[in-house]
Coordinates of C-alpha atoms and ligand atoms in Angstrom, one line a residue:
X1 CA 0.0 0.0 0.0
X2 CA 1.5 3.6 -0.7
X3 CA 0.9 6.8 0.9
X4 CA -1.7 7.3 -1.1
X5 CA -5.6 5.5 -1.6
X6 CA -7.1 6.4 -4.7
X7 CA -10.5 8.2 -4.0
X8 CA -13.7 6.3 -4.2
X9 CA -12.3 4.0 -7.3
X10 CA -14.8 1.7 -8.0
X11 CA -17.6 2.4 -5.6
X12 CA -21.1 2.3 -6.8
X13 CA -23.2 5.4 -5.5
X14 CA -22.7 8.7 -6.1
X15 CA -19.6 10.2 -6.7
X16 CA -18.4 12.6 -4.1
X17 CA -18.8 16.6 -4.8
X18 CA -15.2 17.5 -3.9
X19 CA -13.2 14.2 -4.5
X20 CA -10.3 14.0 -1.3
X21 CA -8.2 11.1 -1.1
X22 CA -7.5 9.6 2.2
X23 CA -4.6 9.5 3.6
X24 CA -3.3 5.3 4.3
X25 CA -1.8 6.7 7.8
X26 CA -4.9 8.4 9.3
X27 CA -5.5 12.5 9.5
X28 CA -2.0 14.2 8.9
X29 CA -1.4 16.9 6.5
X30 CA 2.3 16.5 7.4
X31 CA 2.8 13.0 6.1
X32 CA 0.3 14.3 3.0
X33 CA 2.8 16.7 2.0
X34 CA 5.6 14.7 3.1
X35 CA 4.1 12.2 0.7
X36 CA 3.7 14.8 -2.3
X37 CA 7.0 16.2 -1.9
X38 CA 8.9 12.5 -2.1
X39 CA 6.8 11.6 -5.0
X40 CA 7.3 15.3 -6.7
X41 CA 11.4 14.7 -5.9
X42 CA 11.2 11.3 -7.7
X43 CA 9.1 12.6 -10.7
X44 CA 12.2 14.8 -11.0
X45 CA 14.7 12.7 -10.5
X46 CA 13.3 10.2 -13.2
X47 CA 12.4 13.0 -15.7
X48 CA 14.7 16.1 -14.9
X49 CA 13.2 18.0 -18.0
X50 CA 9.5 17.2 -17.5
X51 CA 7.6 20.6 -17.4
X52 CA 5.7 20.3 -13.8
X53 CA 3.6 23.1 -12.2
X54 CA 3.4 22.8 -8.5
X55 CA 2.2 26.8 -8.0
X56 CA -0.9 26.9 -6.8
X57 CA -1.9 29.5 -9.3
X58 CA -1.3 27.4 -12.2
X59 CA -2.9 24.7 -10.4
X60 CA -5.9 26.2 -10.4
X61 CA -6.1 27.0 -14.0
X62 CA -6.4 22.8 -14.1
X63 CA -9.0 22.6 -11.7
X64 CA -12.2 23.1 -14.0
X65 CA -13.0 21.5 -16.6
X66 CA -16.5 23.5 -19.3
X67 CA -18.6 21.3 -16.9
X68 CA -19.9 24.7 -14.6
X69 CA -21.8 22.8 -11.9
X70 CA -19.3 20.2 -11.0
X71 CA -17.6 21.2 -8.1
X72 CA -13.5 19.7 -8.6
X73 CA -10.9 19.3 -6.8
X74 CA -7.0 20.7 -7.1
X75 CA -4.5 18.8 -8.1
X76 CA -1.5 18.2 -6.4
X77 CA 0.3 19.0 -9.3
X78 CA 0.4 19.3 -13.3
X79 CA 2.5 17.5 -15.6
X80 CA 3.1 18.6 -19.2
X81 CA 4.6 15.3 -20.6
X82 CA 6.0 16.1 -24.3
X83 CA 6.6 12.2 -25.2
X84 CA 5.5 9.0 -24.7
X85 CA 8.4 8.4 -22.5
X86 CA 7.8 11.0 -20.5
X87 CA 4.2 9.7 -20.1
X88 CA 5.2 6.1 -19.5
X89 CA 7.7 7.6 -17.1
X90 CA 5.1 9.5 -15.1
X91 CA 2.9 6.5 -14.7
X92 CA 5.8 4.4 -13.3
X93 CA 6.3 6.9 -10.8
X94 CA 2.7 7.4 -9.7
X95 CA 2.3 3.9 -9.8
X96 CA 5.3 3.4 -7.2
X97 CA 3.7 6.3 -5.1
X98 CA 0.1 5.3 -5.7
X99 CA -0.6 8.4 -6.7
X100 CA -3.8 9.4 -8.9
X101 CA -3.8 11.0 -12.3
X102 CA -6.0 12.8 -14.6
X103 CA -5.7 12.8 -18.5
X104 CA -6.5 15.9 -19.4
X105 CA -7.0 17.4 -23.1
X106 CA -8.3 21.4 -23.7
X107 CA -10.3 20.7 -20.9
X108 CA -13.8 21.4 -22.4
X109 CA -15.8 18.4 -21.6
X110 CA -18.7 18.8 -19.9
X111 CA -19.1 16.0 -17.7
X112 CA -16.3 16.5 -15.3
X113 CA -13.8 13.9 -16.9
X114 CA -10.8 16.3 -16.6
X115 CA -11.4 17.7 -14.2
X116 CA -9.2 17.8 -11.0
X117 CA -9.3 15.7 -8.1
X118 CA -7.6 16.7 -4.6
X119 CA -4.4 15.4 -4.2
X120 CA -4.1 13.3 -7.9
X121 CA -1.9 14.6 -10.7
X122 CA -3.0 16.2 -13.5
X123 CA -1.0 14.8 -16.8
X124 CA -2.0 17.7 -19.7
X125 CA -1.4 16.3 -23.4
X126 CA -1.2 19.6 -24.9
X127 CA 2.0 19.6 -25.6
X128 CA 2.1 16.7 -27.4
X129 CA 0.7 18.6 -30.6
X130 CA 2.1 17.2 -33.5
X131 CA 0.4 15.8 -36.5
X132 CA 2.8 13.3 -37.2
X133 CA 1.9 12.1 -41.2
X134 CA -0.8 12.6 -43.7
X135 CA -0.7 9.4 -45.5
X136 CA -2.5 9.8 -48.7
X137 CA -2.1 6.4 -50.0
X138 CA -3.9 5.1 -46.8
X139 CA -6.4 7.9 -46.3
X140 CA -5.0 7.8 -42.8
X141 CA -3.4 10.5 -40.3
X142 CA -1.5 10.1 -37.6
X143 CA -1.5 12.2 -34.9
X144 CA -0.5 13.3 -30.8
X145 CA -3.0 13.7 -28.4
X146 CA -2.8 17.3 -28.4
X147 CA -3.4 18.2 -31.6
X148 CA -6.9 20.8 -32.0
X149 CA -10.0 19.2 -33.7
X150 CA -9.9 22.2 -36.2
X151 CA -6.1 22.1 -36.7
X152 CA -6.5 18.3 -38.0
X153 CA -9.2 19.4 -40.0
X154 CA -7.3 22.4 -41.7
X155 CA -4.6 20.6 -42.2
X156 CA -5.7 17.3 -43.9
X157 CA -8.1 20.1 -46.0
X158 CA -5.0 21.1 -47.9
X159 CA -4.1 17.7 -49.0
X160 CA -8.3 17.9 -50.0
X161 CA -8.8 15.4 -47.5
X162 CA -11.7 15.4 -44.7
X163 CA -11.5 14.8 -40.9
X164 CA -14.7 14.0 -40.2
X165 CA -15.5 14.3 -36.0
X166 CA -16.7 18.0 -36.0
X167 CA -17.6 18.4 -32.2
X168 CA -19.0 22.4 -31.8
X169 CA -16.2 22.5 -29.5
X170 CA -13.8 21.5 -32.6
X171 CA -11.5 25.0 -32.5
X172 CA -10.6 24.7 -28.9
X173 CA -10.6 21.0 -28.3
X174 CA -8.3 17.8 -28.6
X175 CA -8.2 14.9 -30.4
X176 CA -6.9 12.9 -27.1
X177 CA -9.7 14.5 -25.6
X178 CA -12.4 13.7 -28.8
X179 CA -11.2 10.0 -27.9
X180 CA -11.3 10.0 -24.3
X181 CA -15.3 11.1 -24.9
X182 CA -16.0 9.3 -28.2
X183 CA -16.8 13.1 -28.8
X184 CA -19.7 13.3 -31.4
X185 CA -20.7 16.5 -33.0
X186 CA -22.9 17.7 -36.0
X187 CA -21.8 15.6 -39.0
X188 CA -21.8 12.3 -36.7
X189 CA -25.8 11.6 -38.5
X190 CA -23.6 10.9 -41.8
X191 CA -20.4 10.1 -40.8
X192 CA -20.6 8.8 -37.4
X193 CA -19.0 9.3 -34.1
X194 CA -15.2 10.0 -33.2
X195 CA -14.5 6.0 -32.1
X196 CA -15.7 5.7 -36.4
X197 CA -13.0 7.3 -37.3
X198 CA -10.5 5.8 -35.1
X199 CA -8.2 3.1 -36.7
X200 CA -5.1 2.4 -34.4
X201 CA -3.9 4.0 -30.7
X202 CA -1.0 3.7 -28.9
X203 CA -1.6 3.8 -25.0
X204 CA 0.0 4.3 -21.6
X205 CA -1.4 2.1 -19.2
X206 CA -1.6 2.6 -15.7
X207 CA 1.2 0.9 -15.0
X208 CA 3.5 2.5 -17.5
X209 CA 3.5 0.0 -20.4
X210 CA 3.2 0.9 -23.6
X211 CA 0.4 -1.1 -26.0
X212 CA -0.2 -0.6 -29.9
X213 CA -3.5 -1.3 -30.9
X214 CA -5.0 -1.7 -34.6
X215 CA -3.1 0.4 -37.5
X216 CA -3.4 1.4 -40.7
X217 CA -6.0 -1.9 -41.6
X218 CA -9.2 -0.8 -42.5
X219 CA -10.2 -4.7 -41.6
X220 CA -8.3 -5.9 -38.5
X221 CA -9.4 -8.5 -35.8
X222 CA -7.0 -9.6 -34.2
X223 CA -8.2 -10.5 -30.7
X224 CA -10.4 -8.3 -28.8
X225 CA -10.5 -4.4 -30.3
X226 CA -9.0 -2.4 -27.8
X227 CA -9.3 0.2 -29.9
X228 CA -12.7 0.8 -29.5
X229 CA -12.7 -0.5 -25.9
X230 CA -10.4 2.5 -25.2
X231 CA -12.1 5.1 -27.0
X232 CA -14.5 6.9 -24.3
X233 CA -13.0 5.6 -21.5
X234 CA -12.5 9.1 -20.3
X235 CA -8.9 8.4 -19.4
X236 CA -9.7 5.6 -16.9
X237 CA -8.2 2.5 -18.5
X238 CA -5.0 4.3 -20.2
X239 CA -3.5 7.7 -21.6
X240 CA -3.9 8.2 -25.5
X241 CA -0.2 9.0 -26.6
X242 CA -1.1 9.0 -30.6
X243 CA -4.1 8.0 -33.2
X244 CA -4.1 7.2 -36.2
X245 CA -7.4 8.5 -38.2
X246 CA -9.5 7.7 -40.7
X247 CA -9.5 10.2 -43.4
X248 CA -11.7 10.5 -46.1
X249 CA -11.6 12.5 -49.5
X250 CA -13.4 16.3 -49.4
X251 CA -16.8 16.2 -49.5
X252 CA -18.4 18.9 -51.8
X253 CA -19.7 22.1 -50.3
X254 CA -22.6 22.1 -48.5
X255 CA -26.1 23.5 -49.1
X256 CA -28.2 24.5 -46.3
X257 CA -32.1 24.9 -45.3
X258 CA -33.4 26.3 -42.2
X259 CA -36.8 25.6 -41.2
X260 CA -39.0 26.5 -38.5
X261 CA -42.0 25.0 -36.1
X262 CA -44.9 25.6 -34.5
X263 CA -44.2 23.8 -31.9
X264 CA -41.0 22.1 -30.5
X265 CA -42.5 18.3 -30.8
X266 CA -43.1 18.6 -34.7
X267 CA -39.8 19.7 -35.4
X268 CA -38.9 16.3 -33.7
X269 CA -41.7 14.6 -35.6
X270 CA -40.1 16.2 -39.2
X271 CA -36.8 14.5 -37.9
X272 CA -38.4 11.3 -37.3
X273 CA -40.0 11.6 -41.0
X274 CA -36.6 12.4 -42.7
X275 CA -34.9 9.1 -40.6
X276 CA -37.8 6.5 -41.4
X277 CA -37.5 7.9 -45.0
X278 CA -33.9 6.8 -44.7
X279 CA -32.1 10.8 -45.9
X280 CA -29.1 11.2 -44.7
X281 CA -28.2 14.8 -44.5
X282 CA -24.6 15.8 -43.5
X283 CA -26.4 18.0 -40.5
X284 CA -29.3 17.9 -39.0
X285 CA -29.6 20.2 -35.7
X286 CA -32.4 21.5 -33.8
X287 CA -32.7 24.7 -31.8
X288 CA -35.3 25.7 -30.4
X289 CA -36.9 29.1 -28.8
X290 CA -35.0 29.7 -26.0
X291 CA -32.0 28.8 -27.9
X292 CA -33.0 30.8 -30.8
X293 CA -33.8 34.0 -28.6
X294 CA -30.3 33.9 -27.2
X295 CA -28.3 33.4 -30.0
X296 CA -30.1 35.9 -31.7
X297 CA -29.8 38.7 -29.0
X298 CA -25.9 37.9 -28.9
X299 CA -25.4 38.1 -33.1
X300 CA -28.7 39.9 -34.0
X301 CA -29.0 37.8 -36.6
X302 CA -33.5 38.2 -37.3
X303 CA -33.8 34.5 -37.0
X304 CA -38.0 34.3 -36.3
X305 CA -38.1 34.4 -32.8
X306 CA -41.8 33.5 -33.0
X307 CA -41.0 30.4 -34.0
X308 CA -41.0 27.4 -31.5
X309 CA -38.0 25.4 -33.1
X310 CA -35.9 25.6 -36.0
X311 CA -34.1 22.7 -37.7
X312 CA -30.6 23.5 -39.1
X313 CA -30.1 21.0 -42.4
X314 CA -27.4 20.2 -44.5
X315 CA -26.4 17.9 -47.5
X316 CA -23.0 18.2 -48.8
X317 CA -23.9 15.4 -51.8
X318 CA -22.3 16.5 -55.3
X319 CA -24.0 18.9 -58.0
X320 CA -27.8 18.4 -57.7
X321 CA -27.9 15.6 -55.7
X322 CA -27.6 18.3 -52.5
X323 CA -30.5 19.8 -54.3
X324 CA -32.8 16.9 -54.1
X325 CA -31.4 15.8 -50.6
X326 CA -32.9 19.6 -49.7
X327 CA -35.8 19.4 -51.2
X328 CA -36.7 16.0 -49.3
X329 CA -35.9 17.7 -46.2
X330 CA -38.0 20.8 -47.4
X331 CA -41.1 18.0 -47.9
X332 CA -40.8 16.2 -44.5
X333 CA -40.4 20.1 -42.6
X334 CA -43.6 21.2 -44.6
X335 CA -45.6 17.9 -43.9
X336 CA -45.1 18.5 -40.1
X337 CA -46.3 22.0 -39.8
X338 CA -43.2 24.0 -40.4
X339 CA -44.2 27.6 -40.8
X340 CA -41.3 28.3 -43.3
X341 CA -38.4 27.1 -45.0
X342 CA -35.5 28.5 -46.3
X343 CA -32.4 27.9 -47.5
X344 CA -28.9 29.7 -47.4
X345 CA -28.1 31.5 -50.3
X346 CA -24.3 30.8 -50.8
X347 CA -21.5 28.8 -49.4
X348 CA -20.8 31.8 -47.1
X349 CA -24.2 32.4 -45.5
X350 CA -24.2 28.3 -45.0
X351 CA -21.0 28.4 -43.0
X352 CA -22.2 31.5 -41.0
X353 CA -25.5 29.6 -40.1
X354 CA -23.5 26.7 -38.9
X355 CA -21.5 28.9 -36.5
X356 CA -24.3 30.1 -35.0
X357 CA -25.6 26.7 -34.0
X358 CA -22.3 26.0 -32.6
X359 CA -22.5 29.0 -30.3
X360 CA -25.8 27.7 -28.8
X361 CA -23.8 27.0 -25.9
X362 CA -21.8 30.2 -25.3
X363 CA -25.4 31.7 -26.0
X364 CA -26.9 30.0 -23.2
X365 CA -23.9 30.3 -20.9
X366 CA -24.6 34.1 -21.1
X367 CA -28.2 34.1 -19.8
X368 CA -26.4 32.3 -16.4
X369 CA -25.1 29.2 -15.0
X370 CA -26.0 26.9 -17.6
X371 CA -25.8 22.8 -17.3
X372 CA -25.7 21.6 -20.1
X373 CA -27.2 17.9 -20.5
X374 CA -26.9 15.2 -23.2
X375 CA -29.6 12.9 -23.4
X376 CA -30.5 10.4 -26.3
X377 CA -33.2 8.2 -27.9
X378 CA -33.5 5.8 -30.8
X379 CA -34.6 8.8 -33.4
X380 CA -38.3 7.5 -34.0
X381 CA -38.6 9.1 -29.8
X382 CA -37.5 12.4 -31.1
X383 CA -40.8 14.1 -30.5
X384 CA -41.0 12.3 -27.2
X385 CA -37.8 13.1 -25.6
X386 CA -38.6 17.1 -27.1
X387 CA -42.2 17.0 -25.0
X388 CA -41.0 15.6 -22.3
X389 CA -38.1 17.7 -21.8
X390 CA -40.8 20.4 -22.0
X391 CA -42.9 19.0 -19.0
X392 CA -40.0 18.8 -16.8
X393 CA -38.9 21.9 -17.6
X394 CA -42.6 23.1 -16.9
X395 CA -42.7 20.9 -13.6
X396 CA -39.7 22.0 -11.8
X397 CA -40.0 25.9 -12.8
X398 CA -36.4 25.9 -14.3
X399 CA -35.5 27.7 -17.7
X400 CA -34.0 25.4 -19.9
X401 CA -33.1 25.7 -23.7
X402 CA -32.8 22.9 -25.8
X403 CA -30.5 22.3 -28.8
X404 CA -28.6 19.5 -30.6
X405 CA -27.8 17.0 -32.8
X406 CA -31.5 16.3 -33.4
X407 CA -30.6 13.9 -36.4
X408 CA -28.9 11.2 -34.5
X409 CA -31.8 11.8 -31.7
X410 CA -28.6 13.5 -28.9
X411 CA -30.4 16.6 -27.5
X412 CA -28.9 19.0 -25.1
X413 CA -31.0 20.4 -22.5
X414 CA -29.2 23.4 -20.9
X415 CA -30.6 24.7 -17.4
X416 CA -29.7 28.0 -16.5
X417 CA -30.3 29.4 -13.7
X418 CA -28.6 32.6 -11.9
X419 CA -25.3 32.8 -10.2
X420 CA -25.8 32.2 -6.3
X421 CA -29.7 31.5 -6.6
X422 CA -29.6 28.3 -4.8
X423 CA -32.9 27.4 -4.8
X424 CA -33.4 27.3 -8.6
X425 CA -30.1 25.5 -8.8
X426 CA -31.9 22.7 -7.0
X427 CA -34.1 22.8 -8.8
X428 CA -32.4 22.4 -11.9
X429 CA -30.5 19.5 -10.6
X430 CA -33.8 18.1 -9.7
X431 CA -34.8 18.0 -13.4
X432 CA -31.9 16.5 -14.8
X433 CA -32.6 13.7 -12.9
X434 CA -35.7 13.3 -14.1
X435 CA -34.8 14.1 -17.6
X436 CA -32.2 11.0 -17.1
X437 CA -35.0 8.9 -15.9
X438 CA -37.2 10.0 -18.5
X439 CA -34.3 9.8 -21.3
X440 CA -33.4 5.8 -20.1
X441 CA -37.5 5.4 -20.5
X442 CA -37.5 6.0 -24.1
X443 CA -35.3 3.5 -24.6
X444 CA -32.2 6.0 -24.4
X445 CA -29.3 7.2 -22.7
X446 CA -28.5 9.5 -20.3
X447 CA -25.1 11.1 -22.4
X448 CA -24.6 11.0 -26.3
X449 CA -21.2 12.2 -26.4
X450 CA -20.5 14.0 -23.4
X451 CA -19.5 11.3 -21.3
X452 CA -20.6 9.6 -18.1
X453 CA -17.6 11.3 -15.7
X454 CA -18.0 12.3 -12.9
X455 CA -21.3 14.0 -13.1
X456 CA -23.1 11.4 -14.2
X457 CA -22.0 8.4 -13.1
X458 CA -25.0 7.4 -10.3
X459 CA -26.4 7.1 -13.7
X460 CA -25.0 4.7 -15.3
X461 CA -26.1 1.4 -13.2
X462 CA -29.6 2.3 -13.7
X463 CA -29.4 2.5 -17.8
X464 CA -27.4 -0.4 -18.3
X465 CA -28.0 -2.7 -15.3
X466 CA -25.5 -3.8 -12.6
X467 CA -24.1 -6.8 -14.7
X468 CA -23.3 -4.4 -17.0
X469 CA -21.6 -2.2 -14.6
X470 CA -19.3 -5.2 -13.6
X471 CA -18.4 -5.9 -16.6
X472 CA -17.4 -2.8 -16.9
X473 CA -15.7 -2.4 -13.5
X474 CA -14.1 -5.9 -14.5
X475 CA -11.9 -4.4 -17.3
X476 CA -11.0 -1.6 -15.4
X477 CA -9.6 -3.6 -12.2
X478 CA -7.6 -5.7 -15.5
X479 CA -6.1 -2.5 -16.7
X480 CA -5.8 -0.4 -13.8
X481 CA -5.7 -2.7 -10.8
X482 CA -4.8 0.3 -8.3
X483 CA -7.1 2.4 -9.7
X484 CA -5.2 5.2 -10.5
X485 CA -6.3 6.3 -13.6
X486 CA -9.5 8.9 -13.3
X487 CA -10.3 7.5 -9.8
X488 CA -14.1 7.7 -9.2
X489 CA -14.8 8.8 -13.1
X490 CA -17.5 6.7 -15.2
X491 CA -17.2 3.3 -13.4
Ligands
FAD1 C1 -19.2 25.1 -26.4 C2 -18.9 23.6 -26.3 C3 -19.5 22.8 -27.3 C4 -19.3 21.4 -27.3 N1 -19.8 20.7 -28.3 C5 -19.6 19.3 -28.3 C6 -20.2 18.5 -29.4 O1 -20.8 19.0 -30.3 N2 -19.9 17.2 -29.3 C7 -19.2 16.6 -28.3 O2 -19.1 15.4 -28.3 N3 -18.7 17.3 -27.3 C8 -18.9 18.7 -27.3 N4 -18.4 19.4 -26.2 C9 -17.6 18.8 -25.1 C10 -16.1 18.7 -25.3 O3 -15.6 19.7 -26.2 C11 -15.8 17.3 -25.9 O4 -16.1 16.3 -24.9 C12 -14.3 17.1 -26.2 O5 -14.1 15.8 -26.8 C13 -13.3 17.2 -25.0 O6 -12.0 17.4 -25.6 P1 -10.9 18.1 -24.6 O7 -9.6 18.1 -25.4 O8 -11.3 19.4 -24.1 O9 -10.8 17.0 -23.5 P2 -10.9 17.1 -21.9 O10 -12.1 17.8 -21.5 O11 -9.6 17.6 -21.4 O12 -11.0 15.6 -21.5 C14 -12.1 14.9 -21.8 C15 -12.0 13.4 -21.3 O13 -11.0 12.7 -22.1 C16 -9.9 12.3 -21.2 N5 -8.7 12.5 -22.0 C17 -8.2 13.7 -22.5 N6 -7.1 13.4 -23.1 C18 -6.8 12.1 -23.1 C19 -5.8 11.3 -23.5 N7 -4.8 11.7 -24.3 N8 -5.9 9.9 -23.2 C20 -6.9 9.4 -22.5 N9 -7.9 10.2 -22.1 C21 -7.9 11.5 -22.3 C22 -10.0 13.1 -20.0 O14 -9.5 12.4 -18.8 C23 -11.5 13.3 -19.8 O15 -12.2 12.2 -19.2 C24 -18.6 20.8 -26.2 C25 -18.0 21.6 -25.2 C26 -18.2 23.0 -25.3 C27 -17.6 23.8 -24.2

């Protein structure tokens, strides 16, 4: 046993709000920083040109991750590994000192995953930023963990080459960070999630080995697929030192229709239409009124505020094949009550559209504290999940705007409620876990993309059973058997 116990690492029940770890000799601050200070020394001594922060100042600045509710912890310190070495290296030592550590990637996940726990180490990727080959022959990239979604995608553009994972978050976040979520995002309704577009990994494991896993094989398998077992583990079963991607060629430019509803329910019912018909638009995102109202105030853009919902469409198929794609859309909008249809009139305006959808967030997040939730449903439960969403909204006297990837039936709620108004916070928290109960109902899930985490994890038992769960818990104890790796994080 070392100095160290890893906080809460597989315990079923809620996750604590400020995660502490407990100290093996009993109460003692002393032997707690005696403790950080001998594993700190021997970090050093093992990696004498490893970048670590240890001021509290910059610690901070790793406490948080975008999730605003979640109440984190600060880590003892931050290592900024710029190998694999280095990151093998680190786990050795933790490992020998049994000390706990956090993956971390930009740090905008929204389910707590990165963020910091009391008295673990923080290992940031960001350094580790390279996009190591664009293999044309292959279709294939290969990249660090710290590379930026939108960096990836600008690069592999000039070879006329697409990325396809297009999280709203995609300028400021990682691909380590895309993987450690199996981040989604609003082209997933065509071309699938991030773990789609993953074809190989090389890992860290707890332990400080380093594994391979798939390649450059389109077709590969050999024995189990770790690959996909580690993408969305959230950093609890190893660190993501490099991908290698699936590229594809450069789709054509999209066109783009915007149309708007009555109500909030038939936009859902027009998505339902355009799924059972079998189209399969590039993007297909819903906003609706509360979303709409603040975007709109932020970028005054005249969207009609009257309207209940809009659906954001897209089809990026060649010549008039987008047309047609459109025009399908436009029929299924029209046959559930839309009050108008439009389309975007060039390229430019298309682009500008999409932007706007991807501020939803930052919209919302000015109106208050906003928590942003995740839920799914087969697509069919669209209109469902949209009424209900509604009622609980209604029923709990909390303002909540809902927007999302509508097309692959991966809604986000946001509750927002004012800074220091308690009460309604409760509130708010009060509906999400209803929404979650309500989501699981449907025959869905509590998160789409964003991750089980921290936040969620009570969660998790109750949508996919407690076999499930030990299953789950199983594979970790394999992998991590110390549980250091994102202690008290999804499982
Ligand atoms: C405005 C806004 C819009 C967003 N839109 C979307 C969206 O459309 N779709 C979507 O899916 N998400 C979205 N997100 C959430 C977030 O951006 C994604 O979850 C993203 O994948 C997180 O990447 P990151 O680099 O910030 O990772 P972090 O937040 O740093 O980490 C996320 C998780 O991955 C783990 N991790 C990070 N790096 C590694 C690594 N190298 N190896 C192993 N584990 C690692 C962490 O431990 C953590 O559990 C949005 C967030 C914001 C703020």
């Amino acid at each position: 046993m070392g100095l160290f116990n890893t906080p809460d690492r597989c315990s079923p029940g809620p996750p604590t709000e400020r995660q502490t770890p407990r100290d093996a000799g009993g109460d003692k601050p002393l032997a707690y920083h005696r403790a950080v200070t001998a594993f700190l020394d021997d970090l050093r001594s093992r990696l004498p040109d490893l970048r670590v922060l240890t001021d509290e100042t910059d610690r901070e600045s790793y406490r948080r991750d975008e999730t605003a509710h979640f109440e984190p912890g600060l880590p003892l310190a931050v290592a900024l590994p710029a190998t694999t070495a280095e990151v093998a290296e680190i786990m050795r030592a933790a490992t020998a000192h049994r000390v706990p550590v956090v993956p971390r990637g930009a740090g905008s996940g929204l389910s707590g995953g990165s963020a910091g726990i009391e008295g673990a180490l923080t290992v940031a990727l960001m350094r580790m930023n390279a996009i190591l080959e664009i293999d044309r022959d292959n279709l294939v990239a290969v990249v660090q963990p710290g590379v930026i979604n939108a960096d990836l995608k600008a690069a592999v553009a000039k070879e006329g080459l697409f990325y396809a994972p297009d999280p709203a978050s995609y300028e400021f976040c990682s691909i380590g960070g895309n993987i450690g979520t199996n981040a989604g995002g609003l082209c997933c309704v065509k071309y699938g999630v991030t773990r789609d577009a993953v074809l190989g990994l090389e890992v860290v494991l707890a332990d400080g080995r380093v594994i391979r896993t798939g390649g450059r094989n389109l077709k590969d398998v050999a024995g189990y697929s770790l690959t996909h077992l580690i993408v969305g583990s959230q950093g609890t079963l190893g660190i993501v030192t490099e991908a290698t991607l699936r590229l594809r060629p450069a789709p054509p430019p999209k066109r783009t229709l915007l149309a708007f509803f009555p109500t909030v329910p038939s936009a859902g019912e027009a998505v339902a239409a355009m799924t059972a018909a079998g189209a399969e638009p590039c993007t297909l995102e819903l906003m609706d009124r509360v979303t709409i109202a603040a975007v709109d105030d932020w970028h005054a853009l005249g969207l009609d505020r009257t309207a209940a919902a809009l659906l954001l469409v897209e089809s990026d198929r060649p010549g008039t094949a987008a047309h047609e794609e459109l025009d399908r859309a436009a029929a299924a909008c029209d046959a559930a009550g839309a009050v108008s249809v439009v389309r975007a009139s060039d390229p430019m305006e298309a682009d500008w559209l999409r932007q706007v959808r991807r501020q939803a967030f930052r919209a919302m997040e000015r109106l208050g504290v906003a928590r942003m939730e995740d839920v799914g449903v087969p697509r069919s439960r669209l209109p469902e999940l949209l009424a209900a969403i509604e009622r609980i909204a209604a029923a709990h006297d909390v303002r909540c705007g809902t927007f999302g990837h509508a097309g692959d039936g991966n809604l986000h709620p946001t509750f927002v409620w004012d800074r220091g108004d308690t009460a309604a916070e409760e509130r708010a928290h009060a509906a999400c876990e209803e929404l979650y109960r309500a989501a699981i109902a449907l025959g869905g899930t509590v998160t789409g993309e964003h991750g089980i985490g921290a936040a969620r994890r009570p969660f998790l038992e109750e949508q996919v059973g407690t076999d499930a769960v030990e299953v789950m818990r199983a594979i970790k104890a394999a992998l991590d058997p110390a549980g250091l790796l994102n202690p008290g994080r999804v499982v």
